[in-house]
mmCIF file with all atom_site columns, C-alpha atoms in Angstrom:
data_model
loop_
_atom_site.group_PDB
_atom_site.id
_atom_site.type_symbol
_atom_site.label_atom_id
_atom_site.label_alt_id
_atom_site.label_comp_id
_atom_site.label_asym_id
_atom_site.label_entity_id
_atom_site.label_seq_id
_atom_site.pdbx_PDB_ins_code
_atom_site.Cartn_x
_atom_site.Cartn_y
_atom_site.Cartn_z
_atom_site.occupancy
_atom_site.B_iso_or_equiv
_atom_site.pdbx_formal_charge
_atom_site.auth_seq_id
_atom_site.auth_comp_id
_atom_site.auth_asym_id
_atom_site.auth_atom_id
_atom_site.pdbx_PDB_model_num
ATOM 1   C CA . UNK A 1 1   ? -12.736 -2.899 -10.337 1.00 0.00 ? 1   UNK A CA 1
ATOM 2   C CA . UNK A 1 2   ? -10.943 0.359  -10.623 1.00 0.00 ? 2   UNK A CA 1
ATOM 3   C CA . UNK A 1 3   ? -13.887 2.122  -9.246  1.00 0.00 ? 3   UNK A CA 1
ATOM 4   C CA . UNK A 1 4   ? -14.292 -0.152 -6.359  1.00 0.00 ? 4   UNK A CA 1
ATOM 5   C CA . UNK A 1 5   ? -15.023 1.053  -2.947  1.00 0.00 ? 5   UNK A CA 1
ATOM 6   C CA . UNK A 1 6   ? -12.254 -0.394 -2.067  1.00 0.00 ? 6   UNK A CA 1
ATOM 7   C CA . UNK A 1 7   ? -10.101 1.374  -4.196  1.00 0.00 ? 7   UNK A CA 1
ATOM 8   C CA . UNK A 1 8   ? -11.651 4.748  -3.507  1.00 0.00 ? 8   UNK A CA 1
ATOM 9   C CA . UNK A 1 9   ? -11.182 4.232  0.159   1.00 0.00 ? 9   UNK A CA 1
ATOM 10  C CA . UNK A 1 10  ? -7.547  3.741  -0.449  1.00 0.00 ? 10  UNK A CA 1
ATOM 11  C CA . UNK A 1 11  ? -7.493  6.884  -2.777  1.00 0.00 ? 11  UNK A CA 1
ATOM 12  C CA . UNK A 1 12  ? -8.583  8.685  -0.052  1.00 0.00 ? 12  UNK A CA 1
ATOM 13  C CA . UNK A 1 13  ? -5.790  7.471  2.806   1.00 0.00 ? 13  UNK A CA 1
ATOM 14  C CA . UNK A 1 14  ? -3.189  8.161  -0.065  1.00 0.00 ? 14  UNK A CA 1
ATOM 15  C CA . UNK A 1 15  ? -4.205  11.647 -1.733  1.00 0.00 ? 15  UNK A CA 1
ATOM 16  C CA . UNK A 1 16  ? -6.281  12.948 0.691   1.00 0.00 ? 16  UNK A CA 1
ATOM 17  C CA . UNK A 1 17  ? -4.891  11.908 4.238   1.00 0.00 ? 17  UNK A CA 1
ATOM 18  C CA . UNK A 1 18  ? -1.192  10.711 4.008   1.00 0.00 ? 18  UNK A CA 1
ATOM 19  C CA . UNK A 1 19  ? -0.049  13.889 3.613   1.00 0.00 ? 19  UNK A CA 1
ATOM 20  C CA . UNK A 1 20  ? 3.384   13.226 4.926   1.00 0.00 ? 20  UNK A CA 1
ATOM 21  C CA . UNK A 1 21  ? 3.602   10.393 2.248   1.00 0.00 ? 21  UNK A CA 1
ATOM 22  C CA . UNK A 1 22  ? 4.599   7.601  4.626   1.00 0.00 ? 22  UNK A CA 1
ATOM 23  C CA . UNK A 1 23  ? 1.952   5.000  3.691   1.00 0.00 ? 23  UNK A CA 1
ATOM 24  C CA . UNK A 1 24  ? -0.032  5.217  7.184   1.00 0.00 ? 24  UNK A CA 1
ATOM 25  C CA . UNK A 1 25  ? -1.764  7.874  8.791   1.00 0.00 ? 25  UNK A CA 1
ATOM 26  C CA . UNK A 1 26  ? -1.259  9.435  11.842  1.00 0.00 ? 26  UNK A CA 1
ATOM 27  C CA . UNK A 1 27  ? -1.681  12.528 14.168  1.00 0.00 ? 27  UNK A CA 1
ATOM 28  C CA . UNK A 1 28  ? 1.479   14.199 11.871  1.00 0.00 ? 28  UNK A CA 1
ATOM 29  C CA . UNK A 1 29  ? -0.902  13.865 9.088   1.00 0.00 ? 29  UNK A CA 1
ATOM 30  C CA . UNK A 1 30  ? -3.372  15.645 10.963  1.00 0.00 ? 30  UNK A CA 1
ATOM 31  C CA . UNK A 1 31  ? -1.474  18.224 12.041  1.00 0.00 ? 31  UNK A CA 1
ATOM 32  C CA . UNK A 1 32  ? 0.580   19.201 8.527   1.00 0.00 ? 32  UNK A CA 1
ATOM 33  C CA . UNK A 1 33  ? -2.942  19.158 7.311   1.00 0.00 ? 33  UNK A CA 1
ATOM 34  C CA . UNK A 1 34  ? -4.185  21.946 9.872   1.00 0.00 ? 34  UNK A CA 1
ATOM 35  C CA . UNK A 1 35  ? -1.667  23.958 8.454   1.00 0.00 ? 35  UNK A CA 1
ATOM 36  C CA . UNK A 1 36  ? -1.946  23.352 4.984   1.00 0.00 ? 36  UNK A CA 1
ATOM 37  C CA . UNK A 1 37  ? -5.890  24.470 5.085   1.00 0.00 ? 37  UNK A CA 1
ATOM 38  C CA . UNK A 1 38  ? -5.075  27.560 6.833   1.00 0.00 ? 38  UNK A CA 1
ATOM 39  C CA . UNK A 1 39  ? -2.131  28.584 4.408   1.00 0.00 ? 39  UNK A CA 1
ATOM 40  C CA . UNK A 1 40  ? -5.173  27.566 1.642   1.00 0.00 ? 40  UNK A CA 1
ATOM 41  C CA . UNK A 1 41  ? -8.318  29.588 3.265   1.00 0.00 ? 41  UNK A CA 1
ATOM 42  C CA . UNK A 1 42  ? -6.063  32.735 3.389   1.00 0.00 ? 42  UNK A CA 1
ATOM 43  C CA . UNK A 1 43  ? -4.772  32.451 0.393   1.00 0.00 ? 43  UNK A CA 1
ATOM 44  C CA . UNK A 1 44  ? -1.226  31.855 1.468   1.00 0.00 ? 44  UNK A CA 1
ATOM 45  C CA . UNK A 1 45  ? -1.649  34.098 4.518   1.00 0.00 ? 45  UNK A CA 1
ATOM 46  C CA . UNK A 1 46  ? -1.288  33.167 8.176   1.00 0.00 ? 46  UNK A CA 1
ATOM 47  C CA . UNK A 1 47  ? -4.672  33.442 10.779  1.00 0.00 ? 47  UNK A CA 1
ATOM 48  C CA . UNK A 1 48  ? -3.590  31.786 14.309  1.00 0.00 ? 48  UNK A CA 1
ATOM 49  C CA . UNK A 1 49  ? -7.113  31.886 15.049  1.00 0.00 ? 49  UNK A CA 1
ATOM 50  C CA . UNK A 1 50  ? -8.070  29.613 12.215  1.00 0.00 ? 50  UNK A CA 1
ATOM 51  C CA . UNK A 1 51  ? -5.136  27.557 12.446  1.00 0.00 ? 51  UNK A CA 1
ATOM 52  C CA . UNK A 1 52  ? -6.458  26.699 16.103  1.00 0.00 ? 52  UNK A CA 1
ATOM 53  C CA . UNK A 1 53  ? -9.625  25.928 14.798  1.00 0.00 ? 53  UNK A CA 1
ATOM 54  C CA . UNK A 1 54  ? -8.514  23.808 11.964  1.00 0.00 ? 54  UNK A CA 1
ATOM 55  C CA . UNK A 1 55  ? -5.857  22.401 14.399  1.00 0.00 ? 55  UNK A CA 1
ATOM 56  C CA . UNK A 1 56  ? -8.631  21.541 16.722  1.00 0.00 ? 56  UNK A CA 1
ATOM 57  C CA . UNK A 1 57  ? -10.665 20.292 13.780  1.00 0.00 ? 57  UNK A CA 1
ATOM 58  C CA . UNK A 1 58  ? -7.733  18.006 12.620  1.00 0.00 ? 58  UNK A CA 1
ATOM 59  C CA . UNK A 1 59  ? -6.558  16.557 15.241  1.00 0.00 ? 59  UNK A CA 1
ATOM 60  C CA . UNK A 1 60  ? -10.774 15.696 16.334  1.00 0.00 ? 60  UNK A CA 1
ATOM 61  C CA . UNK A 1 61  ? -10.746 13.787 12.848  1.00 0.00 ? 61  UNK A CA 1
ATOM 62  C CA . UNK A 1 62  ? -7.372  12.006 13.781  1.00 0.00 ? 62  UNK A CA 1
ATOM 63  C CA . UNK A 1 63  ? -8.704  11.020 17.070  1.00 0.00 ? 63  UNK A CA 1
ATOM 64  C CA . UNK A 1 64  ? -11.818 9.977  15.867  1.00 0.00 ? 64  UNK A CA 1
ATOM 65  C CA . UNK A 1 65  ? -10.117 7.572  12.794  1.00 0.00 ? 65  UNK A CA 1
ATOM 66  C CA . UNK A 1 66  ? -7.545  6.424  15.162  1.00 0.00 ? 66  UNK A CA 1
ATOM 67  C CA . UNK A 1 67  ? -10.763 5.662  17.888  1.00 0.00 ? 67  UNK A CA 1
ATOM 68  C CA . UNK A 1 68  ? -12.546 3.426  14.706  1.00 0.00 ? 68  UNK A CA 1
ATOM 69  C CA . UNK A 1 69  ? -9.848  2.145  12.901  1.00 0.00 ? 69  UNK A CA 1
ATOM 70  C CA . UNK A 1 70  ? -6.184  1.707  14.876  1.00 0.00 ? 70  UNK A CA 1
ATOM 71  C CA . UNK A 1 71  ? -7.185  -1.880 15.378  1.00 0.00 ? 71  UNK A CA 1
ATOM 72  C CA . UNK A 1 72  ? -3.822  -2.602 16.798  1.00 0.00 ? 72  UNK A CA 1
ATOM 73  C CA . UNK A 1 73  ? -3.569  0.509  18.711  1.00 0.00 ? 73  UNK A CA 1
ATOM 74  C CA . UNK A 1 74  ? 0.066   1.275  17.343  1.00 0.00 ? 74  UNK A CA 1
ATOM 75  C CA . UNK A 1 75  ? -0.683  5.218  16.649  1.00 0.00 ? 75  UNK A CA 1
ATOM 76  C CA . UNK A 1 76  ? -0.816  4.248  13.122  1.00 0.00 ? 76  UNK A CA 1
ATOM 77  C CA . UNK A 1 77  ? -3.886  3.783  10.602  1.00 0.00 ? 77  UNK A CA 1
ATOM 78  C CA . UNK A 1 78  ? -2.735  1.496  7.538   1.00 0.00 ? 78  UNK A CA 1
ATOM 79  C CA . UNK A 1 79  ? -5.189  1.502  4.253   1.00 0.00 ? 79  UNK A CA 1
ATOM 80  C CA . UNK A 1 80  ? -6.375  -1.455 5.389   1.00 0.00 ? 80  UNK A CA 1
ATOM 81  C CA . UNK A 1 81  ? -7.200  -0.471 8.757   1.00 0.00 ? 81  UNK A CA 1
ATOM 82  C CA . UNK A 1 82  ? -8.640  2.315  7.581   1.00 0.00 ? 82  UNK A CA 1
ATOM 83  C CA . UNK A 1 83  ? -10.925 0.601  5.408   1.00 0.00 ? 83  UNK A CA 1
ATOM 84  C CA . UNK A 1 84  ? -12.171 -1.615 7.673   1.00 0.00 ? 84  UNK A CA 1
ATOM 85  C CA . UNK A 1 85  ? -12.862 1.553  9.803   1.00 0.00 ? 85  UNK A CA 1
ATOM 86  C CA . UNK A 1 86  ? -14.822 3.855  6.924   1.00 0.00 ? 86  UNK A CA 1
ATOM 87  C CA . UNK A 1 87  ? -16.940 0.783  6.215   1.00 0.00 ? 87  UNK A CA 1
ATOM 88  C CA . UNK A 1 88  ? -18.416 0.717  10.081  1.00 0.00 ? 88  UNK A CA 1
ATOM 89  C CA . UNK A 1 89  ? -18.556 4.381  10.058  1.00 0.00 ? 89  UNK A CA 1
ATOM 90  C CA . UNK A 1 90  ? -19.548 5.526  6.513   1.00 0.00 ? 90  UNK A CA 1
ATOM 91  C CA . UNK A 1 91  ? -20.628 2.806  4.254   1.00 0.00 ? 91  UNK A CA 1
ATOM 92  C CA . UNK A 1 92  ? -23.892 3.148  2.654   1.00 0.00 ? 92  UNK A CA 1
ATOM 93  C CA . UNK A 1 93  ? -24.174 6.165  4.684   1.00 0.00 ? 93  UNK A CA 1
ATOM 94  C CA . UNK A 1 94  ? -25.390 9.854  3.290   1.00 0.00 ? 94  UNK A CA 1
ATOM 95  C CA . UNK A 1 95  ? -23.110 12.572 4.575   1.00 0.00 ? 95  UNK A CA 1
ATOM 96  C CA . UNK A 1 96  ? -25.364 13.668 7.937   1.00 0.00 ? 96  UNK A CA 1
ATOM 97  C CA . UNK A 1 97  ? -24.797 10.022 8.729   1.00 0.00 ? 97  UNK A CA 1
ATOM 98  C CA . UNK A 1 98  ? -20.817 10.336 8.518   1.00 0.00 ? 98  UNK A CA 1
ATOM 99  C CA . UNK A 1 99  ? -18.979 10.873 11.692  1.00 0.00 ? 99  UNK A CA 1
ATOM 100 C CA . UNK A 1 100 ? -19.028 14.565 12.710  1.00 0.00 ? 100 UNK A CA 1
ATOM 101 C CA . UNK A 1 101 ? -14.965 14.931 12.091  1.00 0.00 ? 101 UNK A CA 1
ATOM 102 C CA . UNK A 1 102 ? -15.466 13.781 8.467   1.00 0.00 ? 102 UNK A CA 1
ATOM 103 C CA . UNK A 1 103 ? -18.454 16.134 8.139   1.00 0.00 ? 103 UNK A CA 1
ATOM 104 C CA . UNK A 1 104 ? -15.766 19.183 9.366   1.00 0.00 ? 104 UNK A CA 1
ATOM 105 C CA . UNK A 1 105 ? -12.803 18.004 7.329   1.00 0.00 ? 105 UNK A CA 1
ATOM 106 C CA . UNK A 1 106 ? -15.312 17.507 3.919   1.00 0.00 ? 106 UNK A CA 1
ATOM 107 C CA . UNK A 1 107 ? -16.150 21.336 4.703   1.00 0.00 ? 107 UNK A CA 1
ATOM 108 C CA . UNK A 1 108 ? -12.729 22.302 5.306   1.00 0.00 ? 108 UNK A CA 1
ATOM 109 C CA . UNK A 1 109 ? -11.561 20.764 1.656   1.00 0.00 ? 109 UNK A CA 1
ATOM 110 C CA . UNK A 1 110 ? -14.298 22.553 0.395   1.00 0.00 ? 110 UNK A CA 1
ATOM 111 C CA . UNK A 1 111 ? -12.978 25.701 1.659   1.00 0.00 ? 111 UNK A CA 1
ATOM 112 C CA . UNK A 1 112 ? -9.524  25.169 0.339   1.00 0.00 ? 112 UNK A CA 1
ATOM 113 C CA . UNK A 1 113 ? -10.271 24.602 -2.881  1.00 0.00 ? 113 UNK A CA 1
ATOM 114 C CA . UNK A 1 114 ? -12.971 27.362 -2.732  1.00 0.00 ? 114 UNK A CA 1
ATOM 115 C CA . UNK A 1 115 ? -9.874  29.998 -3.581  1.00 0.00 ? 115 UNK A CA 1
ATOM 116 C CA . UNK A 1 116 ? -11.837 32.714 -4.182  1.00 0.00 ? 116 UNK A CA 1
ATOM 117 C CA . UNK A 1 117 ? -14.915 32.360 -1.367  1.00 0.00 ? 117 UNK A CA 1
ATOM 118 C CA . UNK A 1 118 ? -17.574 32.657 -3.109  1.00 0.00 ? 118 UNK A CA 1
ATOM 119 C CA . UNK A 1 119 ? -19.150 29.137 -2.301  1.00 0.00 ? 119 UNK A CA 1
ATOM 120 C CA . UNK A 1 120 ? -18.847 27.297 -5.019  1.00 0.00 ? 120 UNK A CA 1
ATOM 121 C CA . UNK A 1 121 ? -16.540 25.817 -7.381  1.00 0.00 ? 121 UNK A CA 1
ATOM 122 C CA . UNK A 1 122 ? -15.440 26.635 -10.373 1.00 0.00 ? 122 UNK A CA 1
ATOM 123 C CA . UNK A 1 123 ? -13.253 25.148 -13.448 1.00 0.00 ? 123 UNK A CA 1
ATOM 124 C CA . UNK A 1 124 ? -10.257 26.878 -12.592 1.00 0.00 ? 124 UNK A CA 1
ATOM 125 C CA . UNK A 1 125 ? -10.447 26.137 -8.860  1.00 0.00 ? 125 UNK A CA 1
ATOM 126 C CA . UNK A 1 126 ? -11.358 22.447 -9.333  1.00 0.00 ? 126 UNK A CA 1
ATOM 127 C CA . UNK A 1 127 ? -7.863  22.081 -12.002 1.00 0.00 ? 127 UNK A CA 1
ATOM 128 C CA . UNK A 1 128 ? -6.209  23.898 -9.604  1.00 0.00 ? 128 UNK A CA 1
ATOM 129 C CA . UNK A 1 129 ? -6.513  21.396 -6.641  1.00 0.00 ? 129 UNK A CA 1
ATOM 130 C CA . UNK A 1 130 ? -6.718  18.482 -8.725  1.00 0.00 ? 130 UNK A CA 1
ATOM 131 C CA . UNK A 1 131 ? -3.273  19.033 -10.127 1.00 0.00 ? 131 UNK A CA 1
ATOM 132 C CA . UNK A 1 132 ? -1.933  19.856 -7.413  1.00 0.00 ? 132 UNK A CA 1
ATOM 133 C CA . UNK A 1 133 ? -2.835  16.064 -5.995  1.00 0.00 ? 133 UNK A CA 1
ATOM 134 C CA . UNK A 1 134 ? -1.961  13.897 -9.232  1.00 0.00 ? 134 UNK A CA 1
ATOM 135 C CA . UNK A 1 135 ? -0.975  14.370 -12.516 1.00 0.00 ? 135 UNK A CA 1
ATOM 136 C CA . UNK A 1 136 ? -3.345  14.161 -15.412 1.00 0.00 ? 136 UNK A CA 1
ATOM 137 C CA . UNK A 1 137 ? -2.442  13.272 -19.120 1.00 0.00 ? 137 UNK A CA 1
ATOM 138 C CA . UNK A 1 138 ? -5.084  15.932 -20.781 1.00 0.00 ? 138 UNK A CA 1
ATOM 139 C CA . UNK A 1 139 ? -6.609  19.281 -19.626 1.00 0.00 ? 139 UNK A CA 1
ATOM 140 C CA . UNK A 1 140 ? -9.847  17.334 -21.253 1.00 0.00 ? 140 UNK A CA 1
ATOM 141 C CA . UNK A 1 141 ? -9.865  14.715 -18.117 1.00 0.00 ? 141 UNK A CA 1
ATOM 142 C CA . UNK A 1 142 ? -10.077 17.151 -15.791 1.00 0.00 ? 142 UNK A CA 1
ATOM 143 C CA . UNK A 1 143 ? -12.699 19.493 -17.882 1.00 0.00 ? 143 UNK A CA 1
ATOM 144 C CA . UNK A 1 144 ? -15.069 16.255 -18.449 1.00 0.00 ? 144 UNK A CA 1
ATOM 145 C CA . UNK A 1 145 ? -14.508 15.496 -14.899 1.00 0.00 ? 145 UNK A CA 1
ATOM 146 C CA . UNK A 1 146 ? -15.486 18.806 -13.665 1.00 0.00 ? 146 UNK A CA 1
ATOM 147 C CA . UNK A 1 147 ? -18.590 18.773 -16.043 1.00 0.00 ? 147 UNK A CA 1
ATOM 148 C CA . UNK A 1 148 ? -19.605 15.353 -14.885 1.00 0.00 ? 148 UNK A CA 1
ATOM 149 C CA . UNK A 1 149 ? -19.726 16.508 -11.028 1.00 0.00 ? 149 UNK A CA 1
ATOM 150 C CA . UNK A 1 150 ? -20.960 20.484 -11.273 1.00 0.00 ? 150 UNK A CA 1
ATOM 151 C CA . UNK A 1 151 ? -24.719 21.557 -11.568 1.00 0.00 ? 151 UNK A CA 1
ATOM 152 C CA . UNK A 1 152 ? -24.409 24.790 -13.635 1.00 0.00 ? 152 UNK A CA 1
ATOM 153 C CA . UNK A 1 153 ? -21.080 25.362 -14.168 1.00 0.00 ? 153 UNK A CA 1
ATOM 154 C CA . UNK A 1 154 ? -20.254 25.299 -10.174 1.00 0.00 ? 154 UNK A CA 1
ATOM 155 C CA . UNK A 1 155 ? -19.577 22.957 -7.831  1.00 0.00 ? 155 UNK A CA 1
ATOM 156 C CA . UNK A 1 156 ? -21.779 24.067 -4.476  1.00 0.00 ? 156 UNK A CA 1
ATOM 157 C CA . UNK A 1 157 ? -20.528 22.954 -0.912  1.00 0.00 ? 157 UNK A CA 1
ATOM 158 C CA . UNK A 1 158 ? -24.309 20.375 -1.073  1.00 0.00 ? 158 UNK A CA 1
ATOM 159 C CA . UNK A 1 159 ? -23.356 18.821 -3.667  1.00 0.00 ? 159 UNK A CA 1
ATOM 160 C CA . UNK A 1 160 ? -19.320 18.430 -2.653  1.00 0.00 ? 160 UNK A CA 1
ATOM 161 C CA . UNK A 1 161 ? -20.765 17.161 0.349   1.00 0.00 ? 161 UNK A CA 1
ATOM 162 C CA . UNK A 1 162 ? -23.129 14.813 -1.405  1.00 0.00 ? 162 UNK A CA 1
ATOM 163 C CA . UNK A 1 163 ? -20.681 13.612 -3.894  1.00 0.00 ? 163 UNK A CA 1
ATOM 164 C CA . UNK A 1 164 ? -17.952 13.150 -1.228  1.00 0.00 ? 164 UNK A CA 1
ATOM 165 C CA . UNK A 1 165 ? -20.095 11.073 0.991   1.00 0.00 ? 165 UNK A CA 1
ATOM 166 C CA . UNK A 1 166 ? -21.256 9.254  -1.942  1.00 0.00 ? 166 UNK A CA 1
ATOM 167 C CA . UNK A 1 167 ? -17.317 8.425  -2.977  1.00 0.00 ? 167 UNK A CA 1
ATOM 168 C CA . UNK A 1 168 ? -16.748 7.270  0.471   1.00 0.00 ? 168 UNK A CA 1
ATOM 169 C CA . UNK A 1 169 ? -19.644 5.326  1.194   1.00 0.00 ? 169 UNK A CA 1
ATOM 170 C CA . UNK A 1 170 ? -21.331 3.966  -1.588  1.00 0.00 ? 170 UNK A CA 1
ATOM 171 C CA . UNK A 1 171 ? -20.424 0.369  -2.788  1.00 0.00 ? 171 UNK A CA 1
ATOM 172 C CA . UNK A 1 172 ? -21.919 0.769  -6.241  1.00 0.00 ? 172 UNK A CA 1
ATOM 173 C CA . UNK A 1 173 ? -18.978 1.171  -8.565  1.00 0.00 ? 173 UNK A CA 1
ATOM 174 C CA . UNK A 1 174 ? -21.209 2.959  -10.936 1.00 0.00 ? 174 UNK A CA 1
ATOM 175 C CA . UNK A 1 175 ? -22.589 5.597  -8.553  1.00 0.00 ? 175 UNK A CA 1
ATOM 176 C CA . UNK A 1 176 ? -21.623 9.269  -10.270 1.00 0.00 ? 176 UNK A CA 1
ATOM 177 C CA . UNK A 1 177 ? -18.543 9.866  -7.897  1.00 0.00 ? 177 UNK A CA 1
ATOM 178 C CA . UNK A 1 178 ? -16.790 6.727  -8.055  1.00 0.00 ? 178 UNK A CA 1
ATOM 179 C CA . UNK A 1 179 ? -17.197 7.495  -12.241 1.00 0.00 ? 179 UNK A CA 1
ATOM 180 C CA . UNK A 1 180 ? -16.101 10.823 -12.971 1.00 0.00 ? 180 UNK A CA 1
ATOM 181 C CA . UNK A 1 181 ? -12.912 11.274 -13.404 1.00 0.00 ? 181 UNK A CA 1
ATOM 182 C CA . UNK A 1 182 ? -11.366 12.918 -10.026 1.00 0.00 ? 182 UNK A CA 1
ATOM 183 C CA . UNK A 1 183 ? -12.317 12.995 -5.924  1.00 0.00 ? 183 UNK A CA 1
ATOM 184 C CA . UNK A 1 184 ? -13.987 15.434 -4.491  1.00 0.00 ? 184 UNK A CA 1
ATOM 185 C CA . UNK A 1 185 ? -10.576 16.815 -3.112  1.00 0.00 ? 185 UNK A CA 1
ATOM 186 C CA . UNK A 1 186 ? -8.476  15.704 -5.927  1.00 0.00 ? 186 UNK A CA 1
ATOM 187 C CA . UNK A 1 187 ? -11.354 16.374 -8.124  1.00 0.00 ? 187 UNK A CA 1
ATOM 188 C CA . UNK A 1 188 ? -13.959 13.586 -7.051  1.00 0.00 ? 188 UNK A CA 1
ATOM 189 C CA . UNK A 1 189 ? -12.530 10.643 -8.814  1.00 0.00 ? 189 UNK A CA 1
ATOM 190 C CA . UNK A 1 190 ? -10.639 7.661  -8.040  1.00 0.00 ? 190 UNK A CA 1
ATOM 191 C CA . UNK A 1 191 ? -7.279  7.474  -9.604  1.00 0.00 ? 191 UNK A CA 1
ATOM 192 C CA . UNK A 1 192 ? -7.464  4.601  -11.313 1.00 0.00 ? 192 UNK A CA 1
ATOM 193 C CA . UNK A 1 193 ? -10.296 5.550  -13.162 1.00 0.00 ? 193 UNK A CA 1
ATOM 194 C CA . UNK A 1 194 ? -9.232  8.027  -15.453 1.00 0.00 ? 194 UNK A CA 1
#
């Protein structure tokens, strides 16, 4: 049950979208997080041109969540709204079959966490993002996490793609990203799982 799809969609509206910590999502999310990725790509240096694109990029995924799940048309998205919007959009979907402003904000995550751009993943880059999303009782959960996810020591932008689809959209509570021990973003786990 901890592992649920139901649970990992939740995960994601709380540690992944929520960034102003309010409970619901809206455009403020969207835009805080358009200037967190830029702050992340450069390495804590300021590009306006990619903060326009990521802006762009953002506020494109807000409008397309708020067009599939704002049932009530309030400006807010609620877990439960959102849920009921990933599973039209996403469920039992691979990642080409994911709405185009999920595609862009998976490969903007990737980027983020990518510190050092060389595309791909590594130990110290994965701890790195996942503490700075939850808090973890052991360096070992996050290690056995990491090894549970990467293919050679590295995590490649395919696979993050492929294991962040499969967290979002596949039901099967023992599928390989709903059982590691992180998210994709926040490693690739769900948080009740570790």
């Amino acid at each position: 049950m901890a592992n649920s799809w139901s649970n990992r969609v939740k995960f994601i509206v709380r540690y992944m979208y929520d960034y102003d910590n309010n409970g619901v999502l809206d455009k403020n999310d969207f835009e805080c997080l358009a200037v967190r990725n830029t702050i992340m790509e450069g390495n804590g240096g300021w590009d306006k041109d990619k903060y326009a694109k990521n802006k762009d990029v953002m506020i494109n995924l807000w409008n397309q969540i708020a067009d599939i799940a704002d049932f009530d048309k309030n400006g807010e998205v609620d877990a439960e709204e959102f849920m009921g919007g990933v599973e039209t959009a996403c469920k039992g979907k691979s990642y080409d079959g994911l709405p185009e402003a999920f595609k862009f904000f998976i490969e903007g995550q990737f980027r983020t966490i990518d510190v050092d751009g060389d595309g791909s993943i590594g130990l110290e880059e994965f701890r790195l993002d996942c503490v700075s999303r939850m808090a973890y009782p052991t360096i070992e959960a996050l290690d056995n996490a990491f090894k549970a996810i990467a293919e050679g020591g590295t995590l490649t932008l395919a696979r993050y793609k492929e294991l962040y689809a499969e967290f979002m959209s596949n039901p099967d509570e023992g599928c390989v990203a709903a059982t590691c021990s992180t998210s994709p973003s926040a490693g690739l786990l769900s948080a009740a799982s570790l």
